[in-house]
Coordinates of C-alpha atoms in Angstrom, one line a residue:
Chain A
X1 CA 17.5 276.0 -111.9
X2 CA 14.5 274.3 -113.3
X3 CA 12.8 274.1 -109.9
X4 CA 11.6 277.7 -109.9
X5 CA 9.6 277.1 -113.1
X6 CA 7.6 274.3 -111.5
X7 CA 6.9 275.7 -108.1
X8 CA 3.2 276.3 -108.2
X9 CA 2.0 273.4 -110.4
X10 CA 3.8 270.7 -108.6
X11 CA 2.9 267.3 -110.0
X12 CA 0.8 265.2 -107.6
X13 CA 3.4 262.5 -108.0
X14 CA 6.2 264.5 -106.4
X15 CA 3.9 266.0 -103.8
X16 CA 2.8 262.5 -102.7
X17 CA 6.4 261.4 -102.7
X18 CA 7.4 264.3 -100.6
X19 CA 4.5 263.7 -98.2
X20 CA 5.4 260.0 -97.9
X21 CA 9.1 260.9 -97.4
X22 CA 8.3 263.4 -94.7
X23 CA 6.1 260.8 -92.9
X24 CA 8.8 258.1 -93.1
X25 CA 11.5 260.4 -91.8
X26 CA 9.2 261.6 -89.0
X27 CA 8.1 258.1 -88.2
X28 CA 11.8 256.9 -87.9
X29 CA 12.7 259.9 -85.7
X30 CA 9.6 259.3 -83.5
X31 CA 10.5 255.6 -83.3
X32 CA 13.9 256.4 -82.1
X33 CA 12.4 258.6 -79.4
X34 CA 10.0 255.8 -78.4
X35 CA 12.9 253.4 -78.2
X36 CA 14.6 255.8 -75.8
X37 CA 11.5 256.0 -73.6
X38 CA 10.9 252.2 -73.6
X39 CA 14.6 251.6 -72.7
X40 CA 14.2 253.9 -69.7
X41 CA 11.0 252.4 -68.5
X42 CA 12.2 248.8 -69.0
X43 CA 15.4 249.7 -67.2
X44 CA 13.5 250.5 -64.1
X45 CA 11.2 247.5 -64.6
X46 CA 14.1 245.0 -65.0
X47 CA 15.8 246.2 -61.8
X48 CA 12.5 246.0 -59.8
X49 CA 11.5 242.5 -60.9
X50 CA 15.0 241.1 -60.4
X51 CA 15.3 242.8 -57.0
X52 CA 11.9 241.6 -56.0
X53 CA 13.0 238.6 -53.8
X54 CA 15.2 241.0 -51.8
X55 CA 12.6 243.7 -51.7
X56 CA 10.0 241.2 -50.4
X57 CA 12.5 239.9 -47.8
X58 CA 14.0 243.1 -46.5
X59 CA 11.6 245.9 -47.6
X60 CA 12.8 249.4 -46.7
X61 CA 14.7 247.9 -43.8
X62 CA 17.4 247.2 -46.5
X63 CA 18.3 250.9 -46.4
X64 CA 19.0 251.0 -42.7
X65 CA 20.5 247.6 -42.2
X66 CA 24.2 247.3 -41.9
X67 CA 25.0 243.7 -42.3
X68 CA 26.0 242.2 -45.7
X69 CA 26.5 238.5 -45.1
X70 CA 25.8 236.5 -48.3
X71 CA 26.4 233.1 -46.6
X72 CA 23.7 233.9 -44.0
X73 CA 21.3 235.5 -46.5
X74 CA 21.4 238.7 -44.6
X75 CA 21.7 241.8 -46.7
X76 CA 21.5 245.6 -45.9
X77 CA 22.8 248.6 -47.7
X78 CA 23.4 251.1 -44.9
X79 CA 27.2 250.9 -45.0
X80 CA 27.2 251.1 -48.8
X81 CA 24.9 254.1 -48.7
X82 CA 27.3 255.7 -46.2
X83 CA 30.4 254.9 -48.3
X84 CA 28.7 256.2 -51.4
X85 CA 27.8 259.4 -49.7
X86 CA 31.2 260.0 -48.0
X87 CA 33.4 259.2 -51.0
X88 CA 31.2 261.3 -53.3
X89 CA 31.1 264.1 -50.8
X90 CA 34.9 264.1 -50.6
X91 CA 35.2 264.2 -54.4
X92 CA 32.8 267.1 -54.5
X93 CA 34.4 269.1 -51.6
X94 CA 37.8 268.9 -53.4
X95 CA 36.7 268.6 -57.0
X96 CA 34.1 271.3 -57.2
X97 CA 36.2 274.3 -56.1
X98 CA 39.1 273.0 -58.1
X99 CA 37.0 272.5 -61.2
X100 CA 35.5 276.0 -60.8
X101 CA 39.0 277.5 -60.4
X102 CA 40.2 275.7 -63.5
X103 CA 37.1 277.1 -65.4
X104 CA 38.0 280.6 -64.2
X105 CA 41.6 280.1 -65.3
X106 CA 40.5 278.8 -68.8
X107 CA 37.8 281.4 -69.4
X108 CA 39.3 284.6 -67.9
X109 CA 43.0 284.3 -67.0
X110 CA 44.8 282.2 -69.4
X111 CA 45.9 283.7 -72.8
X112 CA 43.9 282.3 -75.6
X113 CA 46.6 280.1 -76.9
X114 CA 47.3 278.6 -73.5
X115 CA 43.7 277.8 -72.8
X116 CA 43.3 276.2 -76.2
X117 CA 45.9 273.7 -75.1
X118 CA 45.1 273.4 -71.4
X119 CA 41.4 273.1 -71.9
X120 CA 41.5 270.0 -74.0
X121 CA 44.1 268.5 -71.7
X122 CA 41.8 268.9 -68.7
X123 CA 39.0 267.4 -70.8
X124 CA 41.2 264.4 -71.5
X125 CA 40.9 263.5 -67.9
X126 CA 37.3 262.6 -68.7
X127 CA 38.4 260.3 -71.6
X128 CA 40.6 258.1 -69.4
X129 CA 38.7 254.9 -68.8
X130 CA 37.6 254.2 -65.2
X131 CA 39.5 250.9 -65.2
X132 CA 42.7 252.8 -65.8
X133 CA 41.9 255.2 -63.0
X134 CA 41.3 252.1 -60.8
X135 CA 44.6 250.5 -61.5
X136 CA 46.5 253.7 -61.4
X137 CA 44.8 254.3 -58.0
X138 CA 45.6 250.9 -56.6
X139 CA 49.2 250.6 -57.9
X140 CA 50.5 254.1 -58.0
X141 CA 48.2 256.3 -55.8
X142 CA 47.6 253.9 -52.9
X143 CA 51.2 253.4 -51.9
X144 CA 51.6 257.2 -52.0
X145 CA 48.5 257.6 -49.8
X146 CA 49.8 255.0 -47.5
X147 CA 53.0 257.1 -47.0
X148 CA 51.1 260.4 -46.3
X149 CA 48.4 259.0 -44.1
X150 CA 50.5 259.1 -40.9
X151 CA 51.3 262.8 -41.6
X152 CA 47.7 263.7 -42.2
X153 CA 46.7 261.8 -39.1
X154 CA 49.2 263.5 -36.8
X155 CA 48.3 267.0 -38.3
X156 CA 44.5 266.6 -38.5
X157 CA 43.9 263.6 -36.3
X158 CA 41.7 265.7 -34.0
X159 CA 39.1 265.5 -36.7
X160 CA 37.6 262.0 -36.6
X161 CA 37.7 261.8 -40.5
X162 CA 41.5 261.5 -40.3
X163 CA 41.7 258.4 -38.1
X164 CA 44.6 256.1 -37.5
X165 CA 46.4 255.2 -40.7
X166 CA 46.0 251.8 -42.3
X167 CA 48.8 249.6 -43.8
X168 CA 47.5 249.3 -47.4
X169 CA 46.4 252.7 -48.7
X170 CA 43.2 251.0 -49.8
X171 CA 40.6 253.3 -48.3
X172 CA 37.6 255.6 -48.7
X173 CA 40.2 258.4 -48.8
X174 CA 41.9 257.0 -51.9
X175 CA 38.5 256.4 -53.5
X176 CA 37.5 260.0 -52.9
X177 CA 40.7 261.2 -54.5
X178 CA 40.2 259.0 -57.6
X179 CA 36.6 260.2 -57.9
X180 CA 37.9 263.8 -57.6
X181 CA 40.0 263.3 -60.7
X182 CA 37.0 261.8 -62.5
X183 CA 34.6 264.7 -61.8
X184 CA 37.1 267.4 -62.3
X185 CA 36.9 267.6 -66.1
X186 CA 33.0 267.5 -65.9
X187 CA 32.8 270.4 -63.5
X188 CA 35.5 272.5 -65.2
X189 CA 34.4 272.1 -68.8
X190 CA 30.8 272.8 -68.1
X191 CA 31.7 275.8 -65.9
X192 CA 34.1 277.2 -68.5
X193 CA 31.4 277.1 -71.1
X194 CA 29.1 278.9 -68.7
X195 CA 31.6 281.6 -67.8
X196 CA 32.2 282.3 -71.5
X197 CA 28.5 283.1 -72.0
X198 CA 28.6 285.9 -69.4
X199 CA 27.9 289.1 -71.5
X200 CA 31.1 291.0 -72.2
X201 CA 29.3 294.4 -71.5
X202 CA 28.9 293.4 -67.9
X203 CA 32.5 292.3 -67.2
X204 CA 33.9 295.1 -69.2
X205 CA 31.7 297.6 -67.5
X206 CA 32.9 296.4 -64.2
X207 CA 36.5 296.6 -65.4
X208 CA 36.0 300.2 -66.5
X209 CA 34.7 301.1 -63.1
X210 CA 38.0 299.8 -61.7
X211 CA 36.9 296.4 -60.4
X212 CA 39.7 293.9 -60.0
X213 CA 39.5 290.5 -61.7
X214 CA 38.4 288.8 -58.4
X215 CA 35.8 291.4 -57.9
X216 CA 34.5 290.8 -61.4
X217 CA 34.4 287.1 -60.7
X218 CA 32.7 287.4 -57.4
X219 CA 30.4 290.2 -58.2
X220 CA 29.3 289.4 -61.8
X221 CA 30.5 286.1 -63.2
X222 CA 29.6 283.8 -60.4
X223 CA 26.3 285.3 -59.4
X224 CA 25.1 285.4 -63.0
X225 CA 26.0 281.7 -63.6
X226 CA 25.4 280.3 -60.1
X227 CA 22.5 278.0 -61.2
X228 CA 24.6 276.6 -64.0
X229 CA 27.6 276.1 -61.8
X230 CA 25.5 274.3 -59.2
X231 CA 24.0 272.1 -62.0
X232 CA 27.5 271.3 -63.2
X233 CA 28.5 270.3 -59.7
X234 CA 25.5 268.1 -59.3
X235 CA 26.3 266.4 -62.6
X236 CA 29.8 265.8 -61.3
X237 CA 28.2 264.3 -58.2
X238 CA 26.1 262.0 -60.3
X239 CA 29.2 260.7 -62.0
X240 CA 30.9 260.1 -58.6
X241 CA 27.9 258.3 -57.1
X242 CA 27.6 255.8 -59.9
X243 CA 31.3 255.0 -60.5
X244 CA 31.8 251.3 -60.0
X245 CA 35.1 249.9 -61.4
X246 CA 37.6 252.5 -60.3
X247 CA 36.1 252.6 -56.8
X248 CA 35.9 248.8 -56.6
X249 CA 39.7 248.6 -57.0
X250 CA 40.7 251.2 -54.4
X251 CA 38.0 251.2 -51.7
X252 CA 38.5 247.6 -50.4
X253 CA 34.8 246.5 -50.6
X254 CA 34.7 246.2 -46.8
X255 CA 31.6 246.1 -44.6
X256 CA 31.0 248.5 -41.7
X257 CA 30.6 252.2 -41.2
X258 CA 33.7 254.1 -40.0
X259 CA 34.2 257.7 -39.2
X260 CA 37.8 257.6 -40.5
X261 CA 38.4 258.1 -44.2
X262 CA 41.5 255.9 -43.9
X263 CA 39.4 252.8 -43.4
X264 CA 38.3 250.7 -46.3
X265 CA 34.6 250.8 -47.1
X266 CA 32.1 250.1 -49.9
X267 CA 29.7 251.9 -52.2
X268 CA 26.6 250.7 -53.9
X269 CA 28.1 250.6 -57.4
X270 CA 31.4 249.2 -56.2
X271 CA 29.7 246.3 -54.3
X272 CA 27.8 245.2 -57.5
X273 CA 31.0 245.3 -59.5
X274 CA 32.9 243.3 -56.9
X275 CA 30.4 240.6 -56.1
X276 CA 27.9 240.3 -59.0
X277 CA 30.1 238.0 -61.2
X278 CA 30.3 235.4 -58.3
X279 CA 27.1 235.4 -56.4
X280 CA 26.7 233.0 -53.4
X281 CA 23.0 232.5 -53.7
X282 CA 20.0 233.9 -55.6
X283 CA 19.1 236.3 -52.8
X284 CA 22.7 237.7 -53.1
X285 CA 22.0 238.5 -56.7
X286 CA 18.6 240.0 -55.9
X287 CA 20.1 242.1 -53.2
X288 CA 22.6 243.5 -55.7
X289 CA 19.8 244.3 -58.0
X290 CA 18.2 246.1 -55.1
X291 CA 21.4 248.0 -54.5
X292 CA 21.4 248.9 -58.2
X293 CA 17.8 250.1 -57.9
X294 CA 18.8 252.4 -55.0
X295 CA 21.6 253.7 -57.2
X296 CA 19.3 254.2 -60.1
X297 CA 16.9 256.2 -57.9
X298 CA 19.7 258.3 -56.5
X299 CA 21.2 259.1 -59.9
X300 CA 17.7 259.8 -61.3
X301 CA 17.2 262.3 -58.6
X302 CA 20.6 263.9 -59.3
X303 CA 20.0 264.2 -63.0
X304 CA 16.5 265.7 -62.5
X305 CA 17.9 267.9 -59.8
X306 CA 20.7 269.2 -62.1
X307 CA 18.1 269.9 -64.8
X308 CA 15.8 271.7 -62.4
X309 CA 18.6 273.8 -61.0
X310 CA 19.8 274.8 -64.5
X311 CA 16.2 275.3 -65.4
X312 CA 15.3 277.8 -68.1
X313 CA 18.6 279.6 -67.7
X314 CA 20.6 277.0 -69.4
X315 CA 18.2 276.6 -72.3
X316 CA 18.0 280.3 -73.0
X317 CA 21.8 280.6 -72.9
X318 CA 22.2 277.7 -75.3
X319 CA 19.7 279.1 -77.8
X320 CA 21.2 282.5 -77.5
X321 CA 24.6 281.1 -78.2
X322 CA 23.3 279.0 -81.1
X323 CA 21.7 282.1 -82.6
X324 CA 24.8 284.2 -82.5
X325 CA 27.1 281.4 -83.7
Chain B
X1 CA 39.8 316.6 -47.1
X2 CA 38.7 319.5 -45.0
X3 CA 40.3 322.1 -47.2
X4 CA 37.2 324.2 -47.5
X5 CA 37.0 327.2 -45.2
X6 CA 40.5 327.2 -44.1
X7 CA 43.5 328.5 -45.8
X8 CA 46.7 326.6 -46.3
X9 CA 49.7 327.8 -44.5
X10 CA 53.1 327.6 -46.3
X11 CA 54.3 324.8 -43.9
X12 CA 51.5 322.3 -44.7
X13 CA 52.2 319.4 -47.1
X14 CA 50.7 320.0 -50.6
X15 CA 47.3 318.4 -51.2
X16 CA 48.4 316.8 -54.4
X17 CA 52.0 315.8 -55.0
X18 CA 52.6 315.2 -58.7
X19 CA 56.0 313.6 -58.1
X20 CA 54.7 310.9 -55.8
X21 CA 55.2 307.4 -57.3
X22 CA 52.0 305.8 -58.7
X23 CA 51.7 302.8 -56.3
X24 CA 48.5 301.5 -54.9
X25 CA 48.2 301.9 -51.1
X26 CA 45.7 300.9 -48.5
X27 CA 42.5 299.4 -49.7
X28 CA 43.4 299.5 -53.3
X29 CA 46.6 297.6 -52.7
X30 CA 44.7 295.0 -50.7
X31 CA 42.2 294.5 -53.5
X32 CA 45.0 294.1 -56.0
X33 CA 46.7 291.5 -53.8
X34 CA 43.5 289.5 -53.3
X35 CA 42.9 289.5 -57.1
X36 CA 46.5 288.5 -57.8
X37 CA 46.1 285.6 -55.2
X38 CA 42.9 284.4 -56.9
X39 CA 44.7 284.5 -60.3
X40 CA 47.5 282.4 -59.1
X41 CA 45.2 280.0 -57.2
X42 CA 43.2 279.4 -60.4
X43 CA 46.4 278.9 -62.4
X44 CA 47.7 276.4 -59.8
X45 CA 44.4 274.5 -60.0
X46 CA 44.7 274.2 -63.8
X47 CA 48.3 273.1 -63.3
X48 CA 47.2 270.5 -60.8
X49 CA 44.7 269.0 -63.3
X50 CA 47.3 268.9 -66.1
X51 CA 49.9 267.4 -63.8
X52 CA 47.5 264.7 -62.6
X53 CA 46.7 263.8 -66.3
X54 CA 50.5 263.6 -66.8
X55 CA 50.9 261.3 -63.8
X56 CA 48.1 259.0 -64.9
X57 CA 49.3 258.8 -68.5
X58 CA 53.0 258.5 -67.4
X59 CA 52.0 255.8 -64.9
X60 CA 50.4 253.7 -67.7
X61 CA 53.0 254.5 -70.4
X62 CA 56.1 253.9 -68.3
X63 CA 54.8 250.5 -67.1
X64 CA 53.1 249.4 -70.3
X65 CA 55.7 250.4 -72.9
X66 CA 58.0 247.5 -71.9
X67 CA 55.3 244.9 -72.6
X68 CA 54.7 246.2 -76.1
X69 CA 55.9 244.3 -79.1
X70 CA 54.4 243.1 -82.3
X71 CA 53.8 239.7 -80.8
X72 CA 51.9 241.3 -77.9
X73 CA 49.4 242.8 -80.3
X74 CA 49.2 240.0 -82.9
X75 CA 49.2 236.8 -80.9
X76 CA 46.7 235.2 -78.6
X77 CA 47.6 234.6 -74.9
X78 CA 49.5 231.4 -74.1
X79 CA 48.6 230.2 -70.6
X80 CA 47.7 232.6 -67.9
X81 CA 50.5 235.0 -68.3
X82 CA 52.3 234.5 -71.6
X83 CA 51.6 235.6 -75.1
X84 CA 49.7 238.6 -76.5
X85 CA 46.3 240.1 -76.3
X86 CA 45.0 239.7 -79.9
X87 CA 41.8 237.9 -79.0
X88 CA 40.8 240.7 -76.5
X89 CA 41.6 243.4 -78.9
X90 CA 39.4 241.8 -81.6
X91 CA 36.7 241.2 -79.1
X92 CA 36.6 244.8 -77.9
X93 CA 36.6 246.1 -81.5
X94 CA 33.7 243.8 -82.3
X95 CA 31.6 244.5 -79.2
X96 CA 32.1 248.3 -79.5
X97 CA 31.4 248.3 -83.2
X98 CA 28.1 246.4 -82.8
X99 CA 27.2 248.8 -80.0
X100 CA 28.0 251.8 -82.1
X101 CA 26.0 250.4 -85.1
X102 CA 23.0 250.1 -82.8
X103 CA 23.4 253.5 -81.1
X104 CA 24.5 255.7 -84.1
X105 CA 21.3 255.6 -86.1
X106 CA 19.1 255.9 -83.0
X107 CA 21.2 258.8 -81.7
X108 CA 21.1 260.8 -85.0
X109 CA 17.4 260.2 -85.4
X110 CA 16.7 261.3 -81.8
X111 CA 18.8 264.4 -82.5
X112 CA 16.9 265.1 -85.7
X113 CA 13.6 264.6 -83.9
X114 CA 14.6 267.2 -81.2
X115 CA 15.8 269.8 -83.7
X116 CA 13.7 269.3 -86.8
X117 CA 10.4 267.9 -85.7
X118 CA 9.8 268.9 -82.1
X119 CA 9.5 272.7 -81.6
X120 CA 11.3 274.5 -78.9
X121 CA 8.2 274.5 -76.7
X122 CA 7.0 271.1 -77.7
X123 CA 6.1 268.8 -74.8
X124 CA 7.3 265.6 -76.4
X125 CA 10.5 267.2 -77.4
X126 CA 11.1 268.4 -73.8
X127 CA 10.1 265.0 -72.5
X128 CA 12.6 263.3 -74.8
X129 CA 15.4 265.7 -73.7
X130 CA 14.7 264.8 -70.1
X131 CA 14.7 261.1 -71.0
X132 CA 18.1 261.5 -72.6
X133 CA 19.4 263.4 -69.6
X134 CA 18.3 260.7 -67.3
X135 CA 19.6 258.0 -69.5
X136 CA 23.0 259.7 -69.6
X137 CA 22.9 259.9 -65.8
X138 CA 22.3 256.2 -65.3
X139 CA 25.5 254.6 -64.0
X140 CA 27.0 252.1 -66.4
X141 CA 26.9 249.3 -63.9
X142 CA 23.1 249.8 -63.6
X143 CA 22.9 249.6 -67.4
X144 CA 24.8 246.3 -67.1
X145 CA 22.3 245.0 -64.6
X146 CA 19.4 246.1 -66.9
X147 CA 20.8 244.1 -69.8
X148 CA 21.6 241.2 -67.5
X149 CA 17.9 241.1 -66.7
X150 CA 16.8 241.8 -70.3
X151 CA 19.1 239.5 -72.3
X152 CA 21.4 237.4 -70.2
X153 CA 18.7 235.8 -67.9
X154 CA 16.3 234.9 -70.7
X155 CA 19.2 233.6 -72.9
X156 CA 20.7 231.7 -69.9
X157 CA 24.1 232.9 -71.2
X158 CA 26.4 235.9 -71.0
X159 CA 27.3 237.1 -74.4
X160 CA 29.2 239.7 -76.4
X161 CA 25.9 240.9 -77.9
X162 CA 24.5 241.6 -74.4
X163 CA 27.5 243.7 -73.7
X164 CA 27.2 245.4 -77.0
X165 CA 23.6 246.4 -76.3
X166 CA 24.6 247.7 -72.9
X167 CA 27.4 249.8 -74.5
X168 CA 24.8 251.0 -77.1
X169 CA 22.7 252.4 -74.2
X170 CA 25.8 254.1 -72.8
X171 CA 26.6 255.7 -76.2
X172 CA 23.0 256.6 -77.3
X173 CA 22.5 259.7 -75.1
X174 CA 26.0 261.0 -75.9
X175 CA 25.4 260.6 -79.7
X176 CA 21.9 262.1 -79.5
X177 CA 23.2 265.1 -77.5
X178 CA 26.1 265.7 -79.9
X179 CA 23.9 265.4 -82.9
X180 CA 21.3 267.8 -81.4
X181 CA 23.9 270.4 -80.6
X182 CA 25.5 270.4 -84.0
X183 CA 22.1 270.4 -85.8
X184 CA 21.2 273.4 -83.8
X185 CA 24.2 275.2 -85.1
X186 CA 23.2 274.7 -88.8
X187 CA 22.3 278.2 -89.9
X188 CA 18.6 278.8 -90.3
X189 CA 19.3 280.4 -93.7
X190 CA 20.1 276.9 -95.1
X191 CA 16.7 275.6 -94.0
X192 CA 14.9 278.7 -95.4
X193 CA 16.8 278.4 -98.7
X194 CA 15.7 274.8 -99.0
X195 CA 12.1 275.7 -98.1
X196 CA 12.0 278.6 -100.6
X197 CA 13.1 276.2 -103.4
X198 CA 10.2 274.0 -102.6
X199 CA 12.3 271.1 -101.4
X200 CA 10.4 268.6 -99.4
X201 CA 11.3 268.5 -95.7
X202 CA 12.9 265.0 -95.7
X203 CA 15.0 265.9 -98.7
X204 CA 16.1 269.1 -97.1
X205 CA 17.0 267.2 -93.9
X206 CA 18.9 264.4 -95.7
X207 CA 20.6 266.5 -98.4
X208 CA 21.2 269.9 -96.8
X209 CA 20.9 269.9 -93.0
X210 CA 22.6 266.6 -92.1
X211 CA 25.5 267.0 -94.5
X212 CA 26.1 270.5 -93.1
X213 CA 26.3 269.0 -89.6
X214 CA 28.1 265.8 -90.6
X215 CA 31.5 266.8 -89.2
X216 CA 30.1 267.5 -85.8
X217 CA 27.9 264.4 -85.8
X218 CA 30.9 262.1 -86.7
X219 CA 32.9 263.8 -84.0
X220 CA 30.2 263.0 -81.4
X221 CA 30.1 259.4 -82.6
X222 CA 33.9 259.0 -82.3
X223 CA 33.8 260.5 -78.8
X224 CA 30.9 258.3 -77.7
X225 CA 32.5 255.2 -79.1
X226 CA 35.8 256.0 -77.4
X227 CA 34.0 256.4 -74.2
X228 CA 32.3 253.1 -74.6
X229 CA 35.5 251.3 -75.5
X230 CA 36.9 251.8 -72.0
X231 CA 33.7 250.9 -70.2
X232 CA 34.2 247.9 -68.0
X233 CA 31.2 247.7 -65.8
X234 CA 28.7 246.5 -68.4
X235 CA 31.2 243.9 -69.6
X236 CA 31.7 242.7 -66.1
X237 CA 28.0 242.1 -65.7
X238 CA 27.0 240.8 -69.1
X239 CA 30.1 239.3 -70.7
X240 CA 32.5 238.1 -68.0
X241 CA 32.3 234.4 -68.8
X242 CA 34.5 233.5 -71.8
X243 CA 37.5 231.5 -72.7
X244 CA 40.4 234.0 -72.2
X245 CA 42.8 232.0 -74.4
X246 CA 41.1 231.8 -77.8
X247 CA 39.6 234.2 -80.3
X248 CA 35.9 234.2 -80.1
X249 CA 34.1 236.4 -82.7
X250 CA 30.6 234.8 -82.4
X251 CA 28.8 237.6 -80.5
X252 CA 26.3 235.2 -79.1
X253 CA 29.0 233.6 -77.0
X254 CA 31.2 235.2 -74.3
X255 CA 33.7 237.4 -76.1
X256 CA 37.1 238.3 -74.5
X257 CA 37.7 242.1 -74.3
X258 CA 40.6 244.4 -73.3
X259 CA 38.9 246.0 -70.2
X260 CA 38.0 242.5 -68.9
X261 CA 41.5 241.3 -69.6
X262 CA 42.9 244.2 -67.5
X263 CA 40.3 243.6 -64.7
X264 CA 41.0 239.9 -64.4
X265 CA 44.8 240.1 -64.8
X266 CA 44.9 241.9 -61.5
X267 CA 43.3 239.0 -59.6
X268 CA 46.1 236.7 -60.8
X269 CA 48.5 238.6 -58.6
X270 CA 51.6 237.4 -60.4
X271 CA 54.1 240.0 -61.7
X272 CA 53.9 238.7 -65.3
X273 CA 50.2 239.2 -65.3
X274 CA 50.7 242.8 -64.2
X275 CA 53.0 243.3 -67.2
X276 CA 50.3 242.1 -69.5
X277 CA 47.8 244.3 -67.6
X278 CA 49.8 247.5 -68.2
X279 CA 50.5 246.6 -71.8
X280 CA 46.8 246.2 -72.4
X281 CA 46.1 249.4 -70.4
X282 CA 48.6 251.2 -72.5
X283 CA 47.0 250.2 -75.8
X284 CA 43.5 251.0 -74.5
X285 CA 44.5 254.4 -73.2
X286 CA 46.5 255.4 -76.2
X287 CA 43.7 254.3 -78.5
X288 CA 41.1 256.2 -76.6
X289 CA 43.2 259.4 -76.3
X290 CA 44.1 259.2 -80.0
X291 CA 40.4 258.9 -80.9
X292 CA 39.7 261.9 -78.7
X293 CA 42.4 264.0 -80.4
X294 CA 41.2 262.9 -83.8
X295 CA 37.6 263.9 -83.0
X296 CA 38.8 267.3 -81.8
X297 CA 40.8 267.9 -85.0
X298 CA 37.8 266.9 -87.1
X299 CA 35.5 269.2 -85.1
X300 CA 37.9 272.1 -85.5
X301 CA 37.9 271.5 -89.3
X302 CA 34.2 271.3 -89.6
X303 CA 33.7 274.3 -87.4
X304 CA 36.0 276.3 -89.7
X305 CA 34.1 275.1 -92.7
X306 CA 30.8 276.0 -91.2
X307 CA 32.1 279.4 -90.0
X308 CA 33.1 280.1 -93.6
X309 CA 29.7 279.3 -95.0

């Protein structure tokens, strides 16, 4: 190629062109980064200024106040915070172990061909839109829940969580199950990728020493990936906390704090989805912005928390994988 | 065990019986049982996930298939329950495309910044990675509220463009992350080869690195776009006021969309509206799953190509 002949005496013209080109490309890339940063800052700003009337009126009392009565201009988020916590906790309690188990199956138990089919199928659960989960939940799942509630109540009724059954199947319990389905693919695919990065020497060494598969999982795979697994779980939690549409269809958007999971309830995101399009007064809108602000803060903390937990670990693994690939 | 220092008498059982069957006993057997139980537990967990996916897809397909017809796809709705969903389909395509056109360049440029310009230890690079993580963690309903404050309130009107911008914010971190991951996979030897030929950085990026990663980048874009197509929360906040009966392609007006059609059909509480709901849900779900499968095939192909290089 002709290029080699011209390397040292490059004409000033091409050098200038290359310098300008580099600057332009760098400028565009940096601009994109600046836009991301501005978006994030403005996001917080818009929520604060639009929530301001409600913040001025209720202050931090909003968090502990249980009433939500748009007609009387009284707003509090306590029951939404409770509903958000309970429904997400339920999703996590069921979804995290199930997701980790699926990841174990895909990375260690299933034959390669099987996991090449089952893995993508599980990930498809993440592709299903939340509105479809919502309608499936309300039309297919809720009637089923309604039928099994009495059984659960009579078997586990001594735990306050399984209170007396309702007639509709619209409940925190149903919402928790729908959220479980939604976080399952997140936890399982992240954990599977983590488990696959565990060095073969370690697992094979243990196998050579006569460890069973469970002993390898418990003694080597889980301890060496525990931070990543926790981070994956927290990311799943973040998804559950912020889900609006699916939950708004199955939880009932009801006020009040109930011990029983079979009662309808509300979450921060769900309340906004349900009531934002038809506000009763401007304080109602502002209070929903306030709820959105709370949700933003919670999700901010979960994302940063997941990052902190995964820490250096994740980055090193990723680079290691990129280097070997 | 205590064989040393005392002699075996002829009546004692032999210390090692070579004819005994090789079955685990005691502790070893217990360990094998536990491991077997964990194996089957994990397999059952995977089975549960696949079966649930089957339930959801079957639930939608079995109810939606009966609503489908050419007229359902190619005519506008007539009245509250009759007719098709053409206007909503067109509106969704328009909103999602506008959003993707905004998000795609920003996402690829951000990915390029992270891989080509910010070093591994660079502070700005790390800050941007955190910003993308946080942005990805923002619930879509909050994104909707943000755009409501940013665009809908100043414009005094809900609009398709507001929803498109909200969807762009949903897509942006997904596209940036996907681009970053694929760009990291481009072999360092390609960059070094370009450098050694004296190719300017920007030319190397545009003619060598990005083309090498193109398959993965496109895959990321398809996945992010499919994700955004099913988003309902931002539409509900920013684009919920529109005429449901006519086609509206002016993005500065309220534009009908498939997710909103599904969401509002439920409130009508008449059986015919439910038929339309499931028909629309069927088209939405099949479209999104098809896009996912397509993206996967594309990724497998580009991986194979890159592995060969």
